[in-house]
């Protein structure tokens, strides 16, 4: 399987390293499998320039982009840009025009594509995600959803594949992305690589998401989040929240759906679970007392929400 890794100026150092390390580790370990040995990955690093500089200034020599034309997979590691506005400007800039054309041409040839974190923005800007499902860094989800409305965003997922395009979540999900590539060839080899590199199976970003960080993208959502936090220990009315914020209930619902992809009630639940997890980690309070502090009369509903959230409740839930 020929895999071309597209390295662009400003590439995220550990992102491209993770992809290359996992693939080369898979090549080194494949002989340890019992039974039929899967073919090796033929790995090349390609670029639209002969030399690029990573986000930390390291030089990478690349093969010409034409080397990707017969690849069985084209992987795009993330770009180092943590500011949403600057990221949107960068992926649409003339500096990445050649990369956008390269990605669009690969999609036209039906070459499978893969990317993670901010790289997903460049895929979307190239038009290759239109009509597909994708994921990206959870904290960039509101910006992505607002800009690329033809893409169905699933920001809680760690890795998502839709019609030959695989996307992954935040920065270190490059590991998950690369392991998913190995897994398409040999699930057993992917498990072996996972064990040697000590990488946990992380199917979801939900356990890492901070609702408040996502809410800041939209003033009304941020105001609603603060309104909820100020009253989190008691019963809440969405209609009352809308009145206090000076908008209609429908406007509040539509704004949250557009920004966060959820309802007001869901955000209230997420904020309550977030606060409950904090109390469970930092205090010796039993679950019943924690439930009362986050607005539940009994621990049952909170226990259910905690168990539904991947990675939540890392210590025993005492009644």
PDB file of C-alpha atoms in Angstrom:
ATOM      1  CA  UNK A   1       0.000   0.000   0.000  1.00  0.00           C
ATOM      2  CA  UNK A   2       1.577   3.246  -1.128  1.00  0.00           C
ATOM      3  CA  UNK A   3       0.953   6.033   1.381  1.00  0.00           C
ATOM      4  CA  UNK A   4       1.859   9.621   0.545  1.00  0.00           C
ATOM      5  CA  UNK A   5       2.145  12.018   3.498  1.00  0.00           C
ATOM      6  CA  UNK A   6       1.639  15.616   2.372  1.00  0.00           C
ATOM      7  CA  UNK A   7       3.976  17.973   4.275  1.00  0.00           C
ATOM      8  CA  UNK A   8       3.183  21.675   4.056  1.00  0.00           C
ATOM      9  CA  UNK A   9       4.947  24.698   5.505  1.00  0.00           C
ATOM     10  CA  UNK A  10       3.880  25.063   9.116  1.00  0.00           C
ATOM     11  CA  UNK A  11       3.020  21.388   9.546  1.00  0.00           C
ATOM     12  CA  UNK A  12       2.417  20.296  13.142  1.00  0.00           C
ATOM     13  CA  UNK A  13       5.681  18.602  14.136  1.00  0.00           C
ATOM     14  CA  UNK A  14       4.324  15.838  16.354  1.00  0.00           C
ATOM     15  CA  UNK A  15       1.431  15.308  13.943  1.00  0.00           C
ATOM     16  CA  UNK A  16       3.560  14.369  10.948  1.00  0.00           C
ATOM     17  CA  UNK A  17       5.950  12.493  13.246  1.00  0.00           C
ATOM     18  CA  UNK A  18       3.109  10.441  14.734  1.00  0.00           C
ATOM     19  CA  UNK A  19       1.822   9.430  11.313  1.00  0.00           C
ATOM     20  CA  UNK A  20       5.263   8.432  10.067  1.00  0.00           C
ATOM     21  CA  UNK A  21       6.251   6.711  13.322  1.00  0.00           C
ATOM     22  CA  UNK A  22       3.111   4.568  13.408  1.00  0.00           C
ATOM     23  CA  UNK A  23       3.418   3.512   9.763  1.00  0.00           C
ATOM     24  CA  UNK A  24       7.118   2.699  10.030  1.00  0.00           C
ATOM     25  CA  UNK A  25       6.520   0.860  13.312  1.00  0.00           C
ATOM     26  CA  UNK A  26       3.845  -1.202  11.567  1.00  0.00           C
ATOM     27  CA  UNK A  27       6.399  -2.133   8.904  1.00  0.00           C
ATOM     28  CA  UNK A  28       8.914  -3.128  11.568  1.00  0.00           C
ATOM     29  CA  UNK A  29       6.444  -5.254  13.547  1.00  0.00           C
ATOM     30  CA  UNK A  30       4.429  -6.958  10.815  1.00  0.00           C
ATOM     31  CA  UNK A  31       6.765  -9.984  10.802  1.00  0.00           C
ATOM     32  CA  UNK A  32       5.739 -10.767  14.390  1.00  0.00           C
ATOM     33  CA  UNK A  33       2.170 -11.616  13.397  1.00  0.00           C
ATOM     34  CA  UNK A  34       1.131 -15.238  13.296  1.00  0.00           C
ATOM     35  CA  UNK A  35      -0.124 -16.465   9.948  1.00  0.00           C
ATOM     36  CA  UNK A  36      -0.084 -14.385   6.800  1.00  0.00           C
ATOM     37  CA  UNK A  37       2.100 -11.289   7.017  1.00  0.00           C
ATOM     38  CA  UNK A  38       0.412  -8.140   5.624  1.00  0.00           C
ATOM     39  CA  UNK A  39       2.302  -6.244   2.917  1.00  0.00           C
ATOM     40  CA  UNK A  40       4.543  -3.393   3.986  1.00  0.00           C
ATOM     41  CA  UNK A  41       3.516   0.230   3.628  1.00  0.00           C
ATOM     42  CA  UNK A  42       5.401   2.098   0.928  1.00  0.00           C
ATOM     43  CA  UNK A  43       5.706   5.496   2.645  1.00  0.00           C
ATOM     44  CA  UNK A  44       6.736   8.745   1.002  1.00  0.00           C
ATOM     45  CA  UNK A  45       6.685  12.358   2.171  1.00  0.00           C
ATOM     46  CA  UNK A  46       5.518  14.633  -0.618  1.00  0.00           C
ATOM     47  CA  UNK A  47       5.051  18.368  -0.916  1.00  0.00           C
ATOM     48  CA  UNK A  48       4.177  21.226  -3.191  1.00  0.00           C
ATOM     49  CA  UNK A  49       7.699  22.541  -2.490  1.00  0.00           C
ATOM     50  CA  UNK A  50      10.998  20.604  -2.415  1.00  0.00           C
ATOM     51  CA  UNK A  51      11.726  21.745   1.129  1.00  0.00           C
ATOM     52  CA  UNK A  52       9.347  22.855   3.850  1.00  0.00           C
ATOM     53  CA  UNK A  53       9.680  24.127   7.395  1.00  0.00           C
ATOM     54  CA  UNK A  54       7.617  22.625  10.175  1.00  0.00           C
ATOM     55  CA  UNK A  55       5.781  24.731  12.718  1.00  0.00           C
ATOM     56  CA  UNK A  56       8.866  24.569  14.949  1.00  0.00           C
ATOM     57  CA  UNK A  57      11.231  25.447  12.116  1.00  0.00           C
ATOM     58  CA  UNK A  58      12.641  22.016  11.250  1.00  0.00           C
ATOM     59  CA  UNK A  59      13.423  21.364   7.594  1.00  0.00           C
ATOM     60  CA  UNK A  60      11.793  18.446   5.755  1.00  0.00           C
ATOM     61  CA  UNK A  61      12.836  17.458   2.240  1.00  0.00           C
ATOM     62  CA  UNK A  62       9.902  16.238   0.183  1.00  0.00           C
ATOM     63  CA  UNK A  63       9.312  14.347  -3.018  1.00  0.00           C
ATOM     64  CA  UNK A  64       7.400  16.128  -5.805  1.00  0.00           C
ATOM     65  CA  UNK A  65       3.643  16.093  -5.375  1.00  0.00           C
ATOM     66  CA  UNK A  66       3.308  14.043  -8.568  1.00  0.00           C
ATOM     67  CA  UNK A  67       4.507  11.083  -6.499  1.00  0.00           C
ATOM     68  CA  UNK A  68       1.118  11.111  -4.784  1.00  0.00           C
ATOM     69  CA  UNK A  69      -0.834  10.517  -7.981  1.00  0.00           C
ATOM     70  CA  UNK A  70      -0.602   6.726  -7.771  1.00  0.00           C
ATOM     71  CA  UNK A  71      -0.806   6.544  -3.972  1.00  0.00           C
ATOM     72  CA  UNK A  72      -3.407   4.322  -2.349  1.00  0.00           C
ATOM     73  CA  UNK A  73      -3.806   6.910   0.415  1.00  0.00           C
ATOM     74  CA  UNK A  74      -2.925  10.593   0.812  1.00  0.00           C
ATOM     75  CA  UNK A  75      -2.467  11.753   4.415  1.00  0.00           C
ATOM     76  CA  UNK A  76      -2.512  15.436   5.377  1.00  0.00           C
ATOM     77  CA  UNK A  77      -1.111  16.187   8.865  1.00  0.00           C
ATOM     78  CA  UNK A  78      -2.340  19.270  10.716  1.00  0.00           C
ATOM     79  CA  UNK A  79      -1.033  22.801  10.415  1.00  0.00           C
ATOM     80  CA  UNK A  80       0.280  24.669  13.455  1.00  0.00           C
ATOM     81  CA  UNK A  81      -2.319  27.397  13.929  1.00  0.00           C
ATOM     82  CA  UNK A  82      -4.304  27.652  17.151  1.00  0.00           C
ATOM     83  CA  UNK A  83      -6.134  30.926  16.437  1.00  0.00           C
ATOM     84  CA  UNK A  84      -9.441  30.208  14.685  1.00  0.00           C
ATOM     85  CA  UNK A  85      -9.544  33.396  12.579  1.00  0.00           C
ATOM     86  CA  UNK A  86      -5.923  32.962  11.480  1.00  0.00           C
ATOM     87  CA  UNK A  87      -6.551  29.302  10.666  1.00  0.00           C
ATOM     88  CA  UNK A  88      -9.479  30.154   8.393  1.00  0.00           C
ATOM     89  CA  UNK A  89      -7.374  32.805   6.684  1.00  0.00           C
ATOM     90  CA  UNK A  90      -4.469  30.406   6.246  1.00  0.00           C
ATOM     91  CA  UNK A  91      -6.365  27.518   4.658  1.00  0.00           C
ATOM     92  CA  UNK A  92      -8.020  29.902   2.173  1.00  0.00           C
ATOM     93  CA  UNK A  93      -4.811  31.808   1.384  1.00  0.00           C
ATOM     94  CA  UNK A  94      -2.870  31.769  -1.902  1.00  0.00           C
ATOM     95  CA  UNK A  95      -0.042  30.058  -0.005  1.00  0.00           C
ATOM     96  CA  UNK A  96      -2.081  26.858   0.130  1.00  0.00           C
ATOM     97  CA  UNK A  97      -3.695  27.098  -3.307  1.00  0.00           C
ATOM     98  CA  UNK A  98      -1.481  24.332  -4.708  1.00  0.00           C
ATOM     99  CA  UNK A  99      -2.289  22.088  -1.769  1.00  0.00           C
ATOM    100  CA  UNK A 100      -6.020  22.672  -2.209  1.00  0.00           C
ATOM    101  CA  UNK A 101      -5.756  21.767  -5.894  1.00  0.00           C
ATOM    102  CA  UNK A 102      -3.744  18.662  -5.038  1.00  0.00           C
ATOM    103  CA  UNK A 103      -6.365  17.498  -2.518  1.00  0.00           C
ATOM    104  CA  UNK A 104      -9.259  18.232  -4.892  1.00  0.00           C
ATOM    105  CA  UNK A 105      -7.529  16.328  -7.704  1.00  0.00           C
ATOM    106  CA  UNK A 106      -6.908  13.364  -5.412  1.00  0.00           C
ATOM    107  CA  UNK A 107     -10.581  13.338  -4.500  1.00  0.00           C
ATOM    108  CA  UNK A 108     -11.547  13.409  -8.178  1.00  0.00           C
ATOM    109  CA  UNK A 109      -9.365  10.326  -8.712  1.00  0.00           C
ATOM    110  CA  UNK A 110     -11.156   8.735  -5.720  1.00  0.00           C
ATOM    111  CA  UNK A 111      -7.860   8.450  -3.849  1.00  0.00           C
ATOM    112  CA  UNK A 112      -8.643   7.873  -0.162  1.00  0.00           C
ATOM    113  CA  UNK A 113      -7.722  10.880   1.978  1.00  0.00           C
ATOM    114  CA  UNK A 114      -6.959  11.239   5.675  1.00  0.00           C
ATOM    115  CA  UNK A 115      -6.314  14.200   7.936  1.00  0.00           C
ATOM    116  CA  UNK A 116      -6.514  15.306  11.547  1.00  0.00           C
ATOM    117  CA  UNK A 117      -7.024  18.396  13.681  1.00  0.00           C
ATOM    118  CA  UNK A 118      -6.564  21.646  11.710  1.00  0.00           C
ATOM    119  CA  UNK A 119      -5.771  19.655   8.567  1.00  0.00           C
ATOM    120  CA  UNK A 120      -9.482  18.885   8.339  1.00  0.00           C
ATOM    121  CA  UNK A 121     -10.054  22.593   7.666  1.00  0.00           C
ATOM    122  CA  UNK A 122      -7.834  22.432   4.580  1.00  0.00           C
ATOM    123  CA  UNK A 123      -9.745  19.380   3.358  1.00  0.00           C
ATOM    124  CA  UNK A 124     -13.015  21.250   3.832  1.00  0.00           C
ATOM    125  CA  UNK A 125     -11.667  24.393   2.161  1.00  0.00           C
ATOM    126  CA  UNK A 126     -10.689  22.235  -0.823  1.00  0.00           C
ATOM    127  CA  UNK A 127     -14.306  21.074  -1.130  1.00  0.00           C
ATOM    128  CA  UNK A 128     -13.544  17.396  -0.629  1.00  0.00           C
ATOM    129  CA  UNK A 129     -15.709  17.125   2.516  1.00  0.00           C
ATOM    130  CA  UNK A 130     -18.887  18.564   1.003  1.00  0.00           C
ATOM    131  CA  UNK A 131     -21.772  16.224   1.777  1.00  0.00           C
ATOM    132  CA  UNK A 132     -19.635  14.017   4.029  1.00  0.00           C
ATOM    133  CA  UNK A 133     -19.257  13.408   7.760  1.00  0.00           C
ATOM    134  CA  UNK A 134     -16.077  14.592   9.448  1.00  0.00           C
ATOM    135  CA  UNK A 135     -14.490  15.401  12.763  1.00  0.00           C
ATOM    136  CA  UNK A 136     -11.846  17.887  13.902  1.00  0.00           C
ATOM    137  CA  UNK A 137     -10.439  19.311  17.129  1.00  0.00           C
ATOM    138  CA  UNK A 138     -13.371  19.573  19.529  1.00  0.00           C
ATOM    139  CA  UNK A 139     -12.530  23.170  20.470  1.00  0.00           C
ATOM    140  CA  UNK A 140     -12.590  24.245  16.814  1.00  0.00           C
ATOM    141  CA  UNK A 141     -15.982  22.650  16.163  1.00  0.00           C
ATOM    142  CA  UNK A 142     -18.059  25.872  16.362  1.00  0.00           C
ATOM    143  CA  UNK A 143     -15.755  27.624  13.874  1.00  0.00           C
ATOM    144  CA  UNK A 144     -15.752  24.627  11.536  1.00  0.00           C
ATOM    145  CA  UNK A 145     -19.534  24.204  11.699  1.00  0.00           C
ATOM    146  CA  UNK A 146     -20.121  27.886  10.971  1.00  0.00           C
ATOM    147  CA  UNK A 147     -17.733  27.969   7.988  1.00  0.00           C
ATOM    148  CA  UNK A 148     -18.371  24.593   6.344  1.00  0.00           C
ATOM    149  CA  UNK A 149     -22.109  24.082   6.454  1.00  0.00           C
ATOM    150  CA  UNK A 150     -22.085  21.388   3.771  1.00  0.00           C
ATOM    151  CA  UNK A 151     -20.127  19.107   6.096  1.00  0.00           C
ATOM    152  CA  UNK A 152     -21.798  17.089   8.855  1.00  0.00           C
ATOM    153  CA  UNK A 153     -19.513  17.584  11.834  1.00  0.00           C
ATOM    154  CA  UNK A 154     -19.207  14.891  14.505  1.00  0.00           C
ATOM    155  CA  UNK A 155     -16.829  16.549  16.932  1.00  0.00           C
ATOM    156  CA  UNK A 156     -17.203  13.966  19.693  1.00  0.00           C
ATOM    157  CA  UNK A 157     -15.710  11.256  17.468  1.00  0.00           C
ATOM    158  CA  UNK A 158     -11.973  10.583  17.562  1.00  0.00           C
ATOM    159  CA  UNK A 159     -11.907   9.151  14.017  1.00  0.00           C
ATOM    160  CA  UNK A 160     -14.608   9.315  11.354  1.00  0.00           C
ATOM    161  CA  UNK A 161     -14.599   7.769   7.866  1.00  0.00           C
ATOM    162  CA  UNK A 162     -17.059   8.892   5.212  1.00  0.00           C
ATOM    163  CA  UNK A 163     -16.925   7.836   1.555  1.00  0.00           C
ATOM    164  CA  UNK A 164     -13.177   7.263   1.536  1.00  0.00           C
ATOM    165  CA  UNK A 165     -12.204  10.310   3.589  1.00  0.00           C
ATOM    166  CA  UNK A 166     -10.968   9.719   7.144  1.00  0.00           C
ATOM    167  CA  UNK A 167     -10.695  12.574   9.613  1.00  0.00           C
ATOM    168  CA  UNK A 168      -9.578  12.628  13.234  1.00  0.00           C
ATOM    169  CA  UNK A 169      -9.865  14.942  16.220  1.00  0.00           C
ATOM    170  CA  UNK A 170      -7.440  17.126  18.138  1.00  0.00           C
ATOM    171  CA  UNK A 171      -3.672  17.229  17.731  1.00  0.00           C
ATOM    172  CA  UNK A 172      -2.604  13.911  19.232  1.00  0.00           C
ATOM    173  CA  UNK A 173      -5.373  12.046  17.450  1.00  0.00           C
ATOM    174  CA  UNK A 174      -2.827  11.790  14.633  1.00  0.00           C
ATOM    175  CA  UNK A 175      -1.915   8.582  16.464  1.00  0.00           C
ATOM    176  CA  UNK A 176      -5.511   7.364  16.224  1.00  0.00           C
ATOM    177  CA  UNK A 177      -5.640   8.379  12.569  1.00  0.00           C
ATOM    178  CA  UNK A 178      -2.469   6.474  11.693  1.00  0.00           C
ATOM    179  CA  UNK A 179      -3.573   3.414  13.667  1.00  0.00           C
ATOM    180  CA  UNK A 180      -6.874   3.437  11.784  1.00  0.00           C
ATOM    181  CA  UNK A 181      -4.885   3.393   8.526  1.00  0.00           C
ATOM    182  CA  UNK A 182      -2.921   0.364   9.741  1.00  0.00           C
ATOM    183  CA  UNK A 183      -6.166  -1.232  10.912  1.00  0.00           C
ATOM    184  CA  UNK A 184      -7.673  -1.087   7.433  1.00  0.00           C
ATOM    185  CA  UNK A 185      -4.892  -3.424   6.290  1.00  0.00           C
ATOM    186  CA  UNK A 186      -4.603  -5.552   9.411  1.00  0.00           C
ATOM    187  CA  UNK A 187      -6.535  -5.046  12.670  1.00  0.00           C
ATOM    188  CA  UNK A 188      -4.108  -7.438  14.368  1.00  0.00           C
ATOM    189  CA  UNK A 189      -1.122  -5.352  13.274  1.00  0.00           C
ATOM    190  CA  UNK A 190      -2.826  -2.173  14.488  1.00  0.00           C
ATOM    191  CA  UNK A 191      -3.354  -3.784  17.909  1.00  0.00           C
ATOM    192  CA  UNK A 192       0.285  -4.859  18.007  1.00  0.00           C
ATOM    193  CA  UNK A 193       1.496  -1.348  17.158  1.00  0.00           C
ATOM    194  CA  UNK A 194      -0.873   0.094  19.768  1.00  0.00           C
ATOM    195  CA  UNK A 195       0.650  -2.156  22.434  1.00  0.00           C
ATOM    196  CA  UNK A 196       4.245  -1.408  21.494  1.00  0.00           C
ATOM    197  CA  UNK A 197       3.642   2.353  21.432  1.00  0.00           C
ATOM    198  CA  UNK A 198       1.407   2.221  24.553  1.00  0.00           C
ATOM    199  CA  UNK A 199      -1.549   3.984  22.906  1.00  0.00           C
ATOM    200  CA  UNK A 200      -4.957   3.558  24.513  1.00  0.00           C
ATOM    201  CA  UNK A 201      -8.070   2.923  22.443  1.00  0.00           C
ATOM    202  CA  UNK A 202      -9.850   6.297  22.402  1.00  0.00           C
ATOM    203  CA  UNK A 203     -12.998   6.180  20.299  1.00  0.00           C
ATOM    204  CA  UNK A 204     -14.315   9.555  21.475  1.00  0.00           C
ATOM    205  CA  UNK A 205     -13.187  13.105  22.257  1.00  0.00           C
ATOM    206  CA  UNK A 206     -16.189  13.610  24.554  1.00  0.00           C
ATOM    207  CA  UNK A 207     -14.235  13.032  27.760  1.00  0.00           C
ATOM    208  CA  UNK A 208     -11.845  15.872  26.840  1.00  0.00           C
ATOM    209  CA  UNK A 209     -14.361  18.477  25.715  1.00  0.00           C
ATOM    210  CA  UNK A 210     -14.852  21.690  27.710  1.00  0.00           C
ATOM    211  CA  UNK A 211     -18.308  23.137  26.964  1.00  0.00           C
ATOM    212  CA  UNK A 212     -17.307  26.632  28.086  1.00  0.00           C
ATOM    213  CA  UNK A 213     -14.422  26.773  25.627  1.00  0.00           C
ATOM    214  CA  UNK A 214     -16.745  25.894  22.746  1.00  0.00           C
ATOM    215  CA  UNK A 215     -19.394  28.395  23.862  1.00  0.00           C
ATOM    216  CA  UNK A 216     -17.055  31.388  23.593  1.00  0.00           C
ATOM    217  CA  UNK A 217     -17.311  31.424  19.802  1.00  0.00           C
ATOM    218  CA  UNK A 218     -20.831  32.886  19.872  1.00  0.00           C
ATOM    219  CA  UNK A 219     -21.820  35.709  22.315  1.00  0.00           C
ATOM    220  CA  UNK A 220     -25.361  34.406  22.874  1.00  0.00           C
ATOM    221  CA  UNK A 221     -24.123  30.886  23.571  1.00  0.00           C
ATOM    222  CA  UNK A 222     -21.458  32.266  25.922  1.00  0.00           C
ATOM    223  CA  UNK A 223     -24.109  34.304  27.762  1.00  0.00           C
ATOM    224  CA  UNK A 224     -26.354  31.252  28.075  1.00  0.00           C
ATOM    225  CA  UNK A 225     -23.453  29.194  29.404  1.00  0.00           C
ATOM    226  CA  UNK A 226     -22.757  31.789  32.092  1.00  0.00           C
ATOM    227  CA  UNK A 227     -26.471  31.985  32.934  1.00  0.00           C
ATOM    228  CA  UNK A 228     -26.556  28.211  33.462  1.00  0.00           C
ATOM    229  CA  UNK A 229     -23.379  28.128  35.558  1.00  0.00           C
ATOM    230  CA  UNK A 230     -24.779  30.785  37.900  1.00  0.00           C
ATOM    231  CA  UNK A 231     -27.855  28.596  38.574  1.00  0.00           C
ATOM    232  CA  UNK A 232     -26.415  25.110  38.103  1.00  0.00           C
ATOM    233  CA  UNK A 233     -27.436  23.890  41.564  1.00  0.00           C
ATOM    234  CA  UNK A 234     -31.162  24.367  40.976  1.00  0.00           C
ATOM    235  CA  UNK A 235     -33.946  23.729  38.461  1.00  0.00           C
ATOM    236  CA  UNK A 236     -33.492  25.564  35.157  1.00  0.00           C
ATOM    237  CA  UNK A 237     -36.012  26.850  32.646  1.00  0.00           C
ATOM    238  CA  UNK A 238     -34.942  27.379  29.054  1.00  0.00           C
ATOM    239  CA  UNK A 239     -37.832  29.816  28.562  1.00  0.00           C
ATOM    240  CA  UNK A 240     -36.651  31.850  31.564  1.00  0.00           C
ATOM    241  CA  UNK A 241     -33.085  31.823  30.231  1.00  0.00           C
ATOM    242  CA  UNK A 242     -34.257  33.162  26.871  1.00  0.00           C
ATOM    243  CA  UNK A 243     -36.225  35.963  28.544  1.00  0.00           C
ATOM    244  CA  UNK A 244     -33.263  36.941  30.734  1.00  0.00           C
ATOM    245  CA  UNK A 245     -30.980  36.988  27.694  1.00  0.00           C
ATOM    246  CA  UNK A 246     -33.431  39.075  25.666  1.00  0.00           C
ATOM    247  CA  UNK A 247     -34.090  36.576  22.877  1.00  0.00           C
ATOM    248  CA  UNK A 248     -36.842  34.173  21.945  1.00  0.00           C
ATOM    249  CA  UNK A 249     -36.604  30.552  22.985  1.00  0.00           C
ATOM    250  CA  UNK A 250     -36.515  29.599  19.311  1.00  0.00           C
ATOM    251  CA  UNK A 251     -33.577  31.943  18.674  1.00  0.00           C
ATOM    252  CA  UNK A 252     -31.680  30.422  21.579  1.00  0.00           C
ATOM    253  CA  UNK A 253     -32.347  26.905  20.308  1.00  0.00           C
ATOM    254  CA  UNK A 254     -31.335  27.727  16.742  1.00  0.00           C
ATOM    255  CA  UNK A 255     -28.151  29.523  17.822  1.00  0.00           C
ATOM    256  CA  UNK A 256     -26.997  26.591  19.933  1.00  0.00           C
ATOM    257  CA  UNK A 257     -27.793  24.140  17.149  1.00  0.00           C
ATOM    258  CA  UNK A 258     -25.810  26.208  14.633  1.00  0.00           C
ATOM    259  CA  UNK A 259     -22.848  26.798  16.954  1.00  0.00           C
ATOM    260  CA  UNK A 260     -22.555  23.637  19.020  1.00  0.00           C
ATOM    261  CA  UNK A 261     -24.823  21.211  17.195  1.00  0.00           C
ATOM    262  CA  UNK A 262     -26.911  20.614  20.320  1.00  0.00           C
ATOM    263  CA  UNK A 263     -30.033  21.797  22.130  1.00  0.00           C
ATOM    264  CA  UNK A 264     -30.080  24.079  25.212  1.00  0.00           C
ATOM    265  CA  UNK A 265     -31.070  21.111  27.365  1.00  0.00           C
ATOM    266  CA  UNK A 266     -28.080  19.120  26.101  1.00  0.00           C
ATOM    267  CA  UNK A 267     -25.698  21.954  26.924  1.00  0.00           C
ATOM    268  CA  UNK A 268     -27.191  22.182  30.427  1.00  0.00           C
ATOM    269  CA  UNK A 269     -26.572  18.450  30.873  1.00  0.00           C
ATOM    270  CA  UNK A 270     -22.999  18.769  29.601  1.00  0.00           C
ATOM    271  CA  UNK A 271     -22.260  21.639  31.992  1.00  0.00           C
ATOM    272  CA  UNK A 272     -23.727  19.715  34.901  1.00  0.00           C
ATOM    273  CA  UNK A 273     -21.681  16.631  34.058  1.00  0.00           C
ATOM    274  CA  UNK A 274     -18.539  18.752  33.688  1.00  0.00           C
ATOM    275  CA  UNK A 275     -19.057  20.273  37.143  1.00  0.00           C
ATOM    276  CA  UNK A 276     -19.913  16.885  38.634  1.00  0.00           C
ATOM    277  CA  UNK A 277     -16.726  15.348  37.244  1.00  0.00           C
ATOM    278  CA  UNK A 278     -14.717  18.184  38.757  1.00  0.00           C
ATOM    279  CA  UNK A 279     -16.291  17.638  42.174  1.00  0.00           C
ATOM    280  CA  UNK A 280     -15.767  13.882  41.969  1.00  0.00           C
ATOM    281  CA  UNK A 281     -12.081  14.387  41.156  1.00  0.00           C
ATOM    282  CA  UNK A 282     -11.345  17.102  43.709  1.00  0.00           C
ATOM    283  CA  UNK A 283     -13.562  16.354  46.714  1.00  0.00           C
ATOM    284  CA  UNK A 284     -14.573  13.375  48.792  1.00  0.00           C
ATOM    285  CA  UNK A 285     -18.254  14.056  48.309  1.00  0.00           C
ATOM    286  CA  UNK A 286     -20.515  11.073  47.615  1.00  0.00           C
ATOM    287  CA  UNK A 287     -22.444  11.011  44.373  1.00  0.00           C
ATOM    288  CA  UNK A 288     -25.720  12.024  46.046  1.00  0.00           C
ATOM    289  CA  UNK A 289     -24.156  15.223  47.412  1.00  0.00           C
ATOM    290  CA  UNK A 290     -22.510  15.998  44.063  1.00  0.00           C
ATOM    291  CA  UNK A 291     -25.844  15.472  42.303  1.00  0.00           C
ATOM    292  CA  UNK A 292     -27.523  18.060  44.540  1.00  0.00           C
ATOM    293  CA  UNK A 293     -24.743  20.561  43.847  1.00  0.00           C
ATOM    294  CA  UNK A 294     -25.313  20.307  40.100  1.00  0.00           C
ATOM    295  CA  UNK A 295     -29.092  20.497  40.166  1.00  0.00           C
ATOM    296  CA  UNK A 296     -30.325  16.921  40.545  1.00  0.00           C
ATOM    297  CA  UNK A 297     -32.570  15.923  43.451  1.00  0.00           C
ATOM    298  CA  UNK A 298     -31.333  12.319  43.325  1.00  0.00           C
ATOM    299  CA  UNK A 299     -28.130  10.738  41.999  1.00  0.00           C
ATOM    300  CA  UNK A 300     -29.820   8.441  39.470  1.00  0.00           C
ATOM    301  CA  UNK A 301     -30.010  10.856  36.493  1.00  0.00           C
ATOM    302  CA  UNK A 302     -26.440  12.056  37.081  1.00  0.00           C
ATOM    303  CA  UNK A 303     -25.127   8.502  37.337  1.00  0.00           C
ATOM    304  CA  UNK A 304     -26.747   7.709  33.983  1.00  0.00           C
ATOM    305  CA  UNK A 305     -25.183  10.757  32.313  1.00  0.00           C
ATOM    306  CA  UNK A 306     -21.761   9.989  33.756  1.00  0.00           C
ATOM    307  CA  UNK A 307     -21.851   6.425  32.486  1.00  0.00           C
ATOM    308  CA  UNK A 308     -22.872   7.555  29.002  1.00  0.00           C
ATOM    309  CA  UNK A 309     -19.916   9.922  28.754  1.00  0.00           C
ATOM    310  CA  UNK A 310     -16.749   8.105  27.582  1.00  0.00           C
ATOM    311  CA  UNK A 311     -13.951   8.391  30.096  1.00  0.00           C
ATOM    312  CA  UNK A 312     -16.161   9.932  32.780  1.00  0.00           C
ATOM    313  CA  UNK A 313     -16.327   8.792  36.361  1.00  0.00           C
ATOM    314  CA  UNK A 314     -12.675   7.794  36.680  1.00  0.00           C
ATOM    315  CA  UNK A 315     -13.138   6.916  40.327  1.00  0.00           C
ATOM    316  CA  UNK A 316     -15.870   4.709  41.855  1.00  0.00           C
ATOM    317  CA  UNK A 317     -19.214   6.462  42.195  1.00  0.00           C
ATOM    318  CA  UNK A 318     -20.088   6.256  45.856  1.00  0.00           C
ATOM    319  CA  UNK A 319     -23.798   6.500  46.669  1.00  0.00           C
TER     320      UNK A 319
END
